[in-house]
Coordinates of C-alpha atoms and ligand atoms in Angstrom, one line a residue:
X1 CA 0.0 0.0 0.0
X2 CA 1.4 3.3 -1.0
X3 CA 0.9 6.1 1.5
X4 CA 0.8 9.8 1.4
X5 CA 2.2 11.0 4.7
X6 CA 0.8 14.3 5.8
X7 CA 4.2 15.9 5.3
X8 CA 4.0 15.4 1.5
X9 CA 0.7 17.2 1.2
X10 CA 1.6 20.8 0.2
X11 CA -1.0 23.4 0.9
X12 CA -0.3 26.8 -0.4
X13 CA -2.1 29.9 1.0
X14 CA -2.0 32.2 -1.9
X15 CA -5.5 33.6 -1.3
X16 CA -4.5 34.6 2.2
X17 CA -1.1 36.0 1.1
X18 CA -2.4 38.1 -1.7
X19 CA -5.7 39.2 -0.1
X20 CA -5.1 39.3 3.6
X21 CA -7.9 41.7 4.2
X22 CA -10.3 39.0 3.1
X23 CA -8.9 36.1 5.1
X24 CA -9.2 35.4 8.8
X25 CA -6.7 32.8 10.1
X26 CA -8.8 30.1 11.8
X27 CA -8.7 26.5 12.9
X28 CA -11.2 23.7 12.5
X29 CA -13.0 22.4 15.6
X30 CA -12.0 19.1 17.0
X31 CA -14.2 16.1 16.0
X32 CA -15.2 13.9 19.0
X33 CA -15.5 10.6 17.0
X34 CA -14.7 11.0 13.3
X35 CA -15.9 8.4 10.9
X36 CA -15.4 8.6 7.1
X37 CA -18.7 8.1 5.4
X38 CA -17.8 8.6 1.7
X39 CA -14.7 9.3 -0.2
X40 CA -14.4 10.1 -4.0
X41 CA -11.4 7.9 -4.8
X42 CA -11.1 9.1 -8.4
X43 CA -11.0 12.7 -7.2
X44 CA -8.4 11.8 -4.6
X45 CA -6.3 10.4 -7.3
X46 CA -6.8 13.5 -9.4
X47 CA -5.5 15.5 -6.5
X48 CA -2.5 13.2 -6.0
X49 CA -3.8 12.1 -2.6
X50 CA -3.6 8.4 -1.7
X51 CA -7.1 7.1 -1.0
X52 CA -6.0 4.5 1.5
X53 CA -4.1 7.1 3.4
X54 CA -7.1 9.4 3.4
X55 CA -9.0 6.6 5.1
X56 CA -6.4 6.5 7.9
X57 CA -6.8 8.5 11.1
X58 CA -4.2 11.0 9.8
X59 CA -6.1 11.3 6.4
X60 CA -9.4 11.8 8.2
X61 CA -7.7 14.5 10.2
X62 CA -6.9 16.3 7.0
X63 CA -10.4 15.8 5.7
X64 CA -11.8 17.5 8.9
X65 CA -9.0 20.1 9.2
X66 CA -8.0 18.8 12.6
X67 CA -4.6 17.7 11.3
X68 CA -3.0 20.0 8.7
X69 CA 0.4 19.8 7.1
X70 CA 3.2 22.1 8.3
X71 CA 3.0 25.4 6.5
X72 CA -0.8 25.3 6.0
X73 CA -2.7 28.4 7.1
X74 CA -6.4 27.7 7.1
X75 CA -8.6 30.8 6.7
X76 CA -12.2 31.8 6.8
X77 CA -12.9 33.9 3.7
X78 CA -14.8 37.2 3.8
X79 CA -17.5 37.9 1.2
X80 CA -20.7 39.9 0.9
X81 CA -23.8 39.0 -1.0
X82 CA -27.2 39.8 -2.2
X83 CA -29.5 37.2 -0.5
X84 CA -32.9 37.1 -2.2
X85 CA -32.2 40.6 -3.5
X86 CA -31.1 42.2 -0.2
X87 CA -27.5 43.2 0.3
X88 CA -25.6 41.8 3.3
X89 CA -22.2 43.5 3.5
X90 CA -20.6 40.8 5.7
X91 CA -21.3 37.2 5.1
X92 CA -18.2 35.1 4.8
X93 CA -17.4 31.5 5.8
X94 CA -19.5 31.2 8.9
X95 CA -19.0 27.4 9.1
X96 CA -16.4 26.8 6.4
X97 CA -12.6 27.0 6.0
X98 CA -10.2 27.2 3.1
X99 CA -7.5 24.8 4.2
X100 CA -5.3 25.9 1.3
X101 CA -4.6 25.4 -2.3
X102 CA -3.0 22.4 -3.8
X103 CA -1.6 21.6 -7.2
X104 CA -3.4 18.6 -8.7
X105 CA -1.9 15.8 -10.8
X106 CA -2.8 17.8 -13.9
X107 CA -0.9 20.9 -12.6
X108 CA -4.1 22.8 -11.8
X109 CA -4.5 24.8 -8.6
X110 CA -7.5 23.6 -6.6
X111 CA -8.9 24.9 -3.3
X112 CA -9.3 22.3 -0.5
X113 CA -12.1 23.6 1.7
X114 CA -14.3 22.4 4.5
X115 CA -17.9 22.9 5.4
X116 CA -19.2 22.3 8.9
X117 CA -15.9 22.7 10.6
X118 CA -17.1 25.0 13.4
X119 CA -18.0 28.6 14.1
X120 CA -15.8 31.3 12.6
X121 CA -15.9 35.1 13.2
X122 CA -18.4 35.2 10.3
X123 CA -20.9 32.8 11.9
X124 CA -23.4 35.5 13.1
X125 CA -26.2 33.5 14.7
X126 CA -25.2 30.1 13.2
X127 CA -23.7 27.2 15.2
X128 CA -20.9 26.5 12.7
X129 CA -22.0 22.9 12.2
X130 CA -23.5 20.9 9.4
X131 CA -25.5 17.7 9.5
X132 CA -24.8 14.4 7.8
X133 CA -27.8 14.6 5.5
X134 CA -27.1 18.0 3.8
X135 CA -23.4 17.3 3.5
X136 CA -24.1 14.0 1.8
X137 CA -26.7 15.8 -0.4
X138 CA -23.9 18.1 -1.6
X139 CA -21.7 15.0 -2.1
X140 CA -24.3 13.2 -4.2
X141 CA -25.5 16.1 -6.3
X142 CA -22.1 17.7 -7.0
X143 CA -20.8 14.3 -8.1
X144 CA -23.8 13.7 -10.3
X145 CA -23.3 17.1 -11.9
X146 CA -19.7 16.4 -12.6
X147 CA -20.7 13.0 -14.2
X148 CA -23.1 15.0 -16.4
X149 CA -20.1 17.1 -17.5
X150 CA -21.4 20.3 -15.8
X151 CA -18.7 22.5 -14.2
X152 CA -19.0 22.2 -10.5
X153 CA -17.1 22.3 -7.2
X154 CA -16.4 18.7 -6.2
X155 CA -16.9 16.7 -3.0
X156 CA -13.9 14.8 -1.9
X157 CA -15.3 13.3 1.3
X158 CA -17.9 13.5 4.0
X159 CA -16.8 12.6 7.6
X160 CA -19.4 12.1 10.4
X161 CA -17.9 14.0 13.4
X162 CA -19.6 12.1 16.2
X163 CA -21.1 15.4 17.4
X164 CA -24.8 15.8 17.6
X165 CA -26.1 19.0 16.0
X166 CA -29.3 20.7 16.9
X167 CA -31.7 21.3 14.1
X168 CA -35.5 20.7 14.4
X169 CA -34.4 17.4 15.9
X170 CA -30.9 16.4 17.0
X171 CA -28.9 15.1 14.0
X172 CA -25.5 13.6 13.4
X173 CA -22.9 16.2 12.5
X174 CA -20.6 16.1 9.5
X175 CA -17.8 17.9 7.7
X176 CA -17.7 18.0 3.9
X177 CA -14.3 18.3 2.2
X178 CA -14.9 20.3 -0.9
X179 CA -12.6 20.9 -3.9
X180 CA -13.0 23.9 -6.2
X181 CA -11.1 25.8 -8.9
X182 CA -11.4 28.6 -6.2
X183 CA -14.0 29.9 -3.9
X184 CA -14.0 33.4 -5.4
X185 CA -17.6 34.6 -5.8
X186 CA -19.5 37.6 -7.1
X187 CA -19.9 38.3 -3.3
X188 CA -16.1 38.4 -2.9
X189 CA -15.9 41.4 -5.4
X190 CA -18.9 43.0 -3.6
X191 CA -17.0 42.7 -0.4
X192 CA -13.8 44.2 -1.8
X193 CA -15.7 47.0 -3.4
X194 CA -17.6 47.8 -0.2
X195 CA -14.4 48.3 1.7
X196 CA -13.7 51.3 -0.5
X197 CA -10.1 50.1 -0.9
X198 CA -9.3 50.4 -4.6
X199 CA -6.1 48.5 -4.2
X200 CA -7.8 45.5 -2.6
X201 CA -10.3 45.4 -5.5
X202 CA -7.5 45.5 -8.0
X203 CA -5.6 42.7 -6.3
X204 CA -8.7 40.6 -6.1
X205 CA -9.3 41.1 -9.8
X206 CA -5.7 40.3 -10.6
X207 CA -5.9 37.1 -8.5
X208 CA -9.1 36.1 -10.3
X209 CA -7.6 36.7 -13.7
X210 CA -4.5 34.7 -12.9
X211 CA -6.4 31.8 -11.5
X212 CA -9.4 31.6 -13.8
X213 CA -9.2 33.7 -16.9
X214 CA -5.5 34.2 -17.7
X215 CA -6.3 35.3 -21.2
X216 CA -7.8 38.5 -19.8
X217 CA -4.3 39.6 -18.7
X218 CA -3.4 39.9 -22.4
X219 CA -6.4 42.0 -23.3
X220 CA -6.3 45.7 -23.9
X221 CA -8.6 46.2 -20.9
X222 CA -7.9 43.2 -18.6
X223 CA -10.6 44.0 -16.0
X224 CA -13.3 44.4 -18.7
X225 CA -12.0 41.1 -20.2
X226 CA -12.3 39.5 -16.8
X227 CA -15.9 40.6 -16.5
X228 CA -16.7 39.3 -20.1
X229 CA -15.1 36.0 -19.2
X230 CA -17.3 35.6 -16.2
X231 CA -20.3 36.5 -18.2
X232 CA -19.4 33.9 -20.8
X233 CA -18.7 31.2 -18.1
X234 CA -22.0 31.8 -16.3
X235 CA -24.0 32.0 -19.5
X236 CA -22.7 28.6 -20.5
X237 CA -23.1 27.1 -17.0
X238 CA -26.7 28.2 -16.5
X239 CA -27.6 26.9 -20.0
X240 CA -26.2 23.5 -18.9
X241 CA -28.4 23.7 -15.7
X242 CA -31.5 24.4 -17.8
X243 CA -30.8 21.7 -20.3
X244 CA -30.6 19.1 -17.5
X245 CA -33.4 20.5 -15.4
X246 CA -31.2 21.5 -12.5
X247 CA -32.7 24.0 -10.0
X248 CA -30.0 25.6 -7.9
X249 CA -32.4 27.0 -5.4
X250 CA -30.4 29.8 -3.8
X251 CA -28.7 31.9 -6.5
X252 CA -27.6 34.6 -4.1
X253 CA -24.5 36.5 -5.3
X254 CA -22.4 34.8 -2.7
X255 CA -23.3 31.5 -4.3
X256 CA -22.1 32.4 -7.8
X257 CA -18.5 31.7 -8.7
X258 CA -16.0 33.7 -10.8
X259 CA -14.7 30.4 -12.2
X260 CA -18.0 29.3 -13.7
X261 CA -18.4 26.3 -11.4
X262 CA -21.7 25.4 -9.8
X263 CA -21.3 26.0 -6.0
X264 CA -23.3 25.5 -2.8
X265 CA -25.7 22.7 -3.1
X266 CA -28.3 23.7 -0.5
X267 CA -31.9 23.6 -1.6
X268 CA -31.0 22.4 -5.1
X269 CA -33.0 19.7 -6.9
X270 CA -33.6 18.3 -10.3
X271 CA -36.9 19.1 -11.9
X272 CA -39.2 16.2 -12.8
X273 CA -42.4 17.4 -14.6
X274 CA -41.3 20.2 -16.9
X275 CA -42.5 23.6 -15.6
X276 CA -40.6 26.9 -15.6
X277 CA -42.2 27.8 -12.3
X278 CA -40.7 24.9 -10.5
X279 CA -39.4 25.8 -7.0
X280 CA -38.2 23.5 -4.3
X281 CA -36.7 25.7 -1.7
X282 CA -38.9 26.1 1.4
X283 CA -37.9 29.8 1.8
X284 CA -38.3 30.9 -1.8
X285 CA -41.9 32.1 -1.5
X286 CA -41.8 34.4 -4.4
X287 CA -40.2 31.9 -6.8
X288 CA -37.2 34.2 -7.3
X289 CA -35.0 31.2 -8.0
X290 CA -37.5 29.1 -9.9
X291 CA -36.2 26.9 -12.7
X292 CA -37.3 29.3 -15.4
X293 CA -35.9 32.4 -13.6
X294 CA -32.4 31.1 -13.5
X295 CA -31.1 32.9 -16.6
X296 CA -32.4 36.3 -15.7
X297 CA -31.2 35.9 -12.1
X298 CA -27.7 35.0 -13.4
X299 CA -27.8 38.2 -15.4
X300 CA -28.9 40.2 -12.4
X301 CA -26.1 38.8 -10.3
X302 CA -23.6 39.6 -13.1
X303 CA -24.9 43.2 -13.0
X304 CA -23.9 43.3 -9.3
X305 CA -20.5 42.0 -10.3
X306 CA -20.2 44.8 -12.9
X307 CA -21.1 47.4 -10.2
X308 CA -18.4 46.1 -8.0
X309 CA -15.9 46.2 -10.8
X310 CA -16.8 49.7 -12.0
X311 CA -13.7 51.5 -10.6
X312 CA -11.5 49.2 -12.5
X313 CA -13.3 49.6 -15.8
X314 CA -12.7 53.3 -16.3
X315 CA -11.8 56.4 -14.3
X316 CA -14.9 58.1 -15.6
X317 CA -17.9 56.6 -13.9
X318 CA -20.3 57.1 -16.9
X319 CA -17.8 55.5 -19.3
X320 CA -17.3 52.6 -16.8
X321 CA -21.1 52.0 -16.7
X322 CA -21.3 52.1 -20.5
X323 CA -18.5 49.5 -20.8
X324 CA -20.2 47.3 -18.2
X325 CA -23.6 47.5 -19.8
X326 CA -22.2 46.6 -23.2
X327 CA -20.4 43.6 -21.7
X328 CA -23.5 42.5 -19.8
X329 CA -25.5 42.7 -23.0
X330 CA -23.4 39.7 -24.1
X331 CA -25.0 37.5 -21.6
X332 CA -28.3 36.8 -23.4
X333 CA -26.9 36.0 -26.8
X334 CA -24.3 33.7 -25.2
X335 CA -26.9 32.0 -23.1
X336 CA -29.3 31.6 -26.1
X337 CA -26.5 30.2 -28.3
X338 CA -25.4 27.7 -25.6
X339 CA -29.0 26.7 -24.8
X340 CA -30.0 26.3 -28.5
X341 CA -27.0 24.3 -29.3
X342 CA -27.6 22.1 -26.3
X343 CA -31.3 21.6 -27.2
X344 CA -30.4 20.7 -30.7
X345 CA -28.0 18.1 -29.2
X346 CA -30.8 16.8 -26.9
X347 CA -33.0 16.4 -29.9
X348 CA -30.2 14.7 -31.9
X349 CA -30.5 17.1 -34.7
X350 CA -27.8 17.4 -37.4
X351 CA -26.0 20.7 -38.0
X352 CA -27.8 20.8 -41.3
X353 CA -31.2 21.1 -39.7
X354 CA -32.5 24.7 -40.4
X355 CA -32.6 26.7 -37.2
X356 CA -35.7 28.5 -38.6
X357 CA -37.5 25.1 -38.5
X358 CA -35.9 23.9 -35.3
X359 CA -36.6 26.9 -33.1
X360 CA -40.4 26.8 -33.4
X361 CA -40.4 23.1 -33.1
X362 CA -38.5 23.4 -29.7
X363 CA -41.0 26.1 -28.6
X364 CA -43.9 23.8 -29.4
X365 CA -42.3 20.9 -27.6
X366 CA -41.8 22.9 -24.4
X367 CA -45.5 24.0 -24.5
X368 CA -46.5 20.3 -24.9
X369 CA -44.2 19.1 -22.0
X370 CA -45.6 21.7 -19.7
X371 CA -49.2 21.2 -20.6
X372 CA -48.9 17.5 -20.0
X373 CA -46.6 17.6 -16.9
X374 CA -44.1 15.4 -18.6
X375 CA -41.0 14.2 -16.8
X376 CA -38.2 16.2 -18.4
X377 CA -35.4 13.6 -18.1
X378 CA -37.5 10.6 -19.1
X379 CA -38.9 12.4 -22.1
X380 CA -35.6 13.2 -23.8
X381 CA -34.2 9.8 -23.0
X382 CA -37.3 8.1 -24.4
X383 CA -37.4 10.2 -27.5
X384 CA -34.4 8.4 -28.8
X385 CA -36.6 5.3 -29.1
X386 CA -39.0 7.3 -31.3
X387 CA -36.0 8.3 -33.4
X388 CA -35.4 4.5 -33.9
X389 CA -39.0 4.0 -34.9
X390 CA -40.6 3.0 -31.6
X391 CA -42.8 5.8 -30.3
X392 CA -44.3 3.6 -27.6
X393 CA -42.0 4.8 -24.7
X394 CA -42.5 8.5 -25.4
X395 CA -46.3 8.2 -26.0
X396 CA -46.7 6.8 -22.4
X397 CA -46.2 10.4 -21.1
X398 CA -49.0 12.1 -23.1
X399 CA -52.7 12.2 -23.2
X400 CA -53.0 14.3 -26.3
X401 CA -51.4 11.8 -28.7
X402 CA -52.4 13.5 -31.9
X403 CA -50.3 16.6 -31.0
X404 CA -47.4 14.4 -29.9
X405 CA -47.5 12.2 -33.0
X406 CA -47.6 15.3 -35.2
X407 CA -44.7 16.8 -33.4
X408 CA -42.6 13.5 -33.5
X409 CA -43.3 13.2 -37.3
X410 CA -42.0 16.6 -38.0
X411 CA -39.0 16.1 -35.7
X412 CA -38.1 12.7 -37.4
X413 CA -38.2 14.4 -40.8
X414 CA -35.1 16.4 -39.6
X415 CA -33.1 13.2 -39.4
X416 CA -32.2 12.9 -35.7
X417 CA -29.4 10.6 -34.5
X418 CA -30.7 8.5 -31.6
X419 CA -27.3 7.3 -30.5
X420 CA -26.0 10.8 -30.2
X421 CA -29.1 11.6 -28.1
X422 CA -28.2 8.8 -25.6
X423 CA -24.8 10.4 -25.1
X424 CA -26.3 13.8 -24.0
X425 CA -29.6 12.9 -22.4
X426 CA -29.1 11.2 -19.0
X427 CA -31.0 8.2 -17.9
X428 CA -30.1 8.5 -14.3
X429 CA -30.2 11.9 -12.4
X430 CA -30.2 12.5 -8.7
X431 CA -33.9 12.3 -8.4
X432 CA -35.4 13.9 -5.3
X433 CA -37.1 10.9 -3.8
X434 CA -34.0 8.8 -4.3
X435 CA -31.7 11.4 -2.7
X436 CA -34.1 11.7 0.2
X437 CA -34.2 7.9 0.6
X438 CA -30.4 7.7 0.5
X439 CA -29.9 10.5 3.0
X440 CA -32.5 9.3 5.4
X441 CA -30.9 5.8 5.4
X442 CA -27.4 7.3 5.8
X443 CA -28.5 9.5 8.7
X444 CA -29.7 6.3 10.4
X445 CA -26.4 4.6 9.7
X446 CA -27.2 2.6 6.5
X447 CA -25.0 3.7 3.6
X448 CA -26.2 1.1 1.1
X449 CA -28.9 3.1 -0.6
X450 CA -26.4 6.0 -1.1
X451 CA -23.9 3.6 -2.7
X452 CA -26.5 2.3 -5.1
X453 CA -27.6 5.9 -6.0
X454 CA -24.0 6.9 -6.6
X455 CA -23.5 3.9 -8.9
X456 CA -26.4 5.1 -11.0
X457 CA -25.6 8.8 -11.1
X458 CA -21.9 8.5 -11.7
X459 CA -22.5 6.9 -15.1
X460 CA -25.7 8.8 -16.0
X461 CA -25.8 7.9 -19.7
X462 CA -25.1 4.2 -19.5
X463 CA -28.2 2.1 -19.2
X464 CA -27.6 -0.9 -16.9
X465 CA -29.9 -3.7 -15.9
X466 CA -31.0 -3.6 -12.2
X467 CA -31.1 0.2 -12.1
X468 CA -34.6 0.7 -13.5
X469 CA -35.9 2.4 -10.4
X470 CA -33.2 5.0 -10.6
X471 CA -34.5 6.0 -14.0
X472 CA -38.1 6.4 -12.9
X473 CA -40.0 9.5 -11.8
X474 CA -41.0 9.9 -8.2
X475 CA -44.1 7.9 -7.1
X476 CA -47.2 10.1 -6.9
X477 CA -47.3 9.7 -3.1
X478 CA -43.9 11.5 -2.8
X479 CA -45.9 14.7 -3.0
X480 CA -44.7 18.3 -3.4
X481 CA -41.0 18.2 -2.6
X482 CA -39.4 20.9 -0.4
X483 CA -35.8 21.5 0.3
X484 CA -34.0 23.5 3.0
X485 CA -31.0 25.9 3.1
X486 CA -28.0 26.2 5.4
X487 CA -28.6 23.0 7.3
Ligands
AMP501 P1 -25.3 29.3 2.3 O1 -26.8 29.4 2.4 O2 -24.9 27.9 2.7 O3 -24.7 29.8 1.1 O4 -24.8 30.2 3.5 C1 -25.0 31.6 3.6 C2 -24.2 32.2 4.8 O5 -24.6 31.6 6.0 C3 -22.7 31.9 4.7 O6 -22.1 33.0 5.2 C4 -22.6 30.7 5.6 O7 -21.3 30.6 6.1 C5 -23.6 31.0 6.7 N1 -24.1 29.8 7.4 C6 -25.0 28.9 6.9 N2 -25.2 28.0 7.9 C7 -24.4 28.3 9.0 C8 -24.2 27.7 10.2 N3 -24.8 26.6 10.6 N4 -23.3 28.3 11.1 C9 -22.6 29.4 10.7 N5 -22.8 30.0 9.5 C10 -23.7 29.4 8.6
MG502 MG1 -23.0 29.9 0.2

């Protein structure tokens, strides 16, 4: 067995070094009785960490922040954020820590970060803890998103701490070890801007350019190029969410990254019946973060990023605003292009299919799906069968068969490629009832349902016998699903 002694794990602290005003040195709380629940061994290998060693007491110490290599300087990061539209100038890592940055096997710099590691100076009224269920939810959904090819922060491990945490009922506590390209958020820029320290804002922008959008450094206006790069990354990301039916649930500006990775799996869920008004979060009464609102909300958040960046865009405020507005105008066309290309792929349409024919066909389809409450994921996967000549599987979902048959006829006339469809339309997503089933069992100590769910969602496009129930929509008695934040 090869081992990775702690001394060979090199954790840099570049964020803290370059942006000390936004980093508070802090230590993780002790864990009374740590027990590793899940470990992503493939991710460990990517990071150059030995999985067997990570399972040892010393490795679990790293995964909970209680044992860090010499030279590591864990910090809680400061950030601000618009939460449901209201600005909070001081949020920050209330129960999280950046352990440091490591260089992975591919030479990329990755943050190693913890969630649920105890109160920090940013905790406000929070207890600093996290419960097993919500940390496993982040583990499952982020891993499923990665398997779908969607940019996301990753989950390396979840460790049960042996500490009871108080929620509505006492629950087992846990720490999630998370890996990200960085934890820079729109809210990080809002924080730097709110300090009024122009030098800090510039250093933050330089740090972001260097880590995520190095091409911007070569541009005539690097900070404008940075903003454009974030606009492009987010337009592409949110299009991916929409195409797979992902509802983030809490798109506050502190939960939107500069890298373009999905972050903070709180009240997130995958939509089943297609409906733009779909909301799962128990606190999202107005539907601000409903499925269909995600593109305009992303654009709104990017406008907040632009505001934070204004002093870097031009000395003259009016000219700075004009530049920002022009760059932000790039969001919609980029989003539309990414979404349309993705939808053509979901429908298996060749490049030769005329967009003037495809666009209204897609519009019609969405109206049909919504009117008949059709399961989004099952529909697209079943449609490939219709492409092969068997409309039976897709007809199951509809009452108005005349409309469907007419639509399928026109779609087939465009020459769809069913095999290509199966490569982009997942069969297995992290369905809400399956996630709940797995988390409930895990909270009670049974990790088997979680393991089976992970088996399904980590190879979402490959149909396998025995996994039929992982491809099926929730049973009707599952009811209206609700999710909760910050637990
Ligand atoms: P989130 O909804 O997870 O993005 O968190 C929003 C803010 O609340 C962040 O500043 C978190 O660090 C903080 N927070 C959430 N839950 C807790 C908790 N249990 N203890 C301390 N801070 C928390
Ligand atoms: Mg957050």
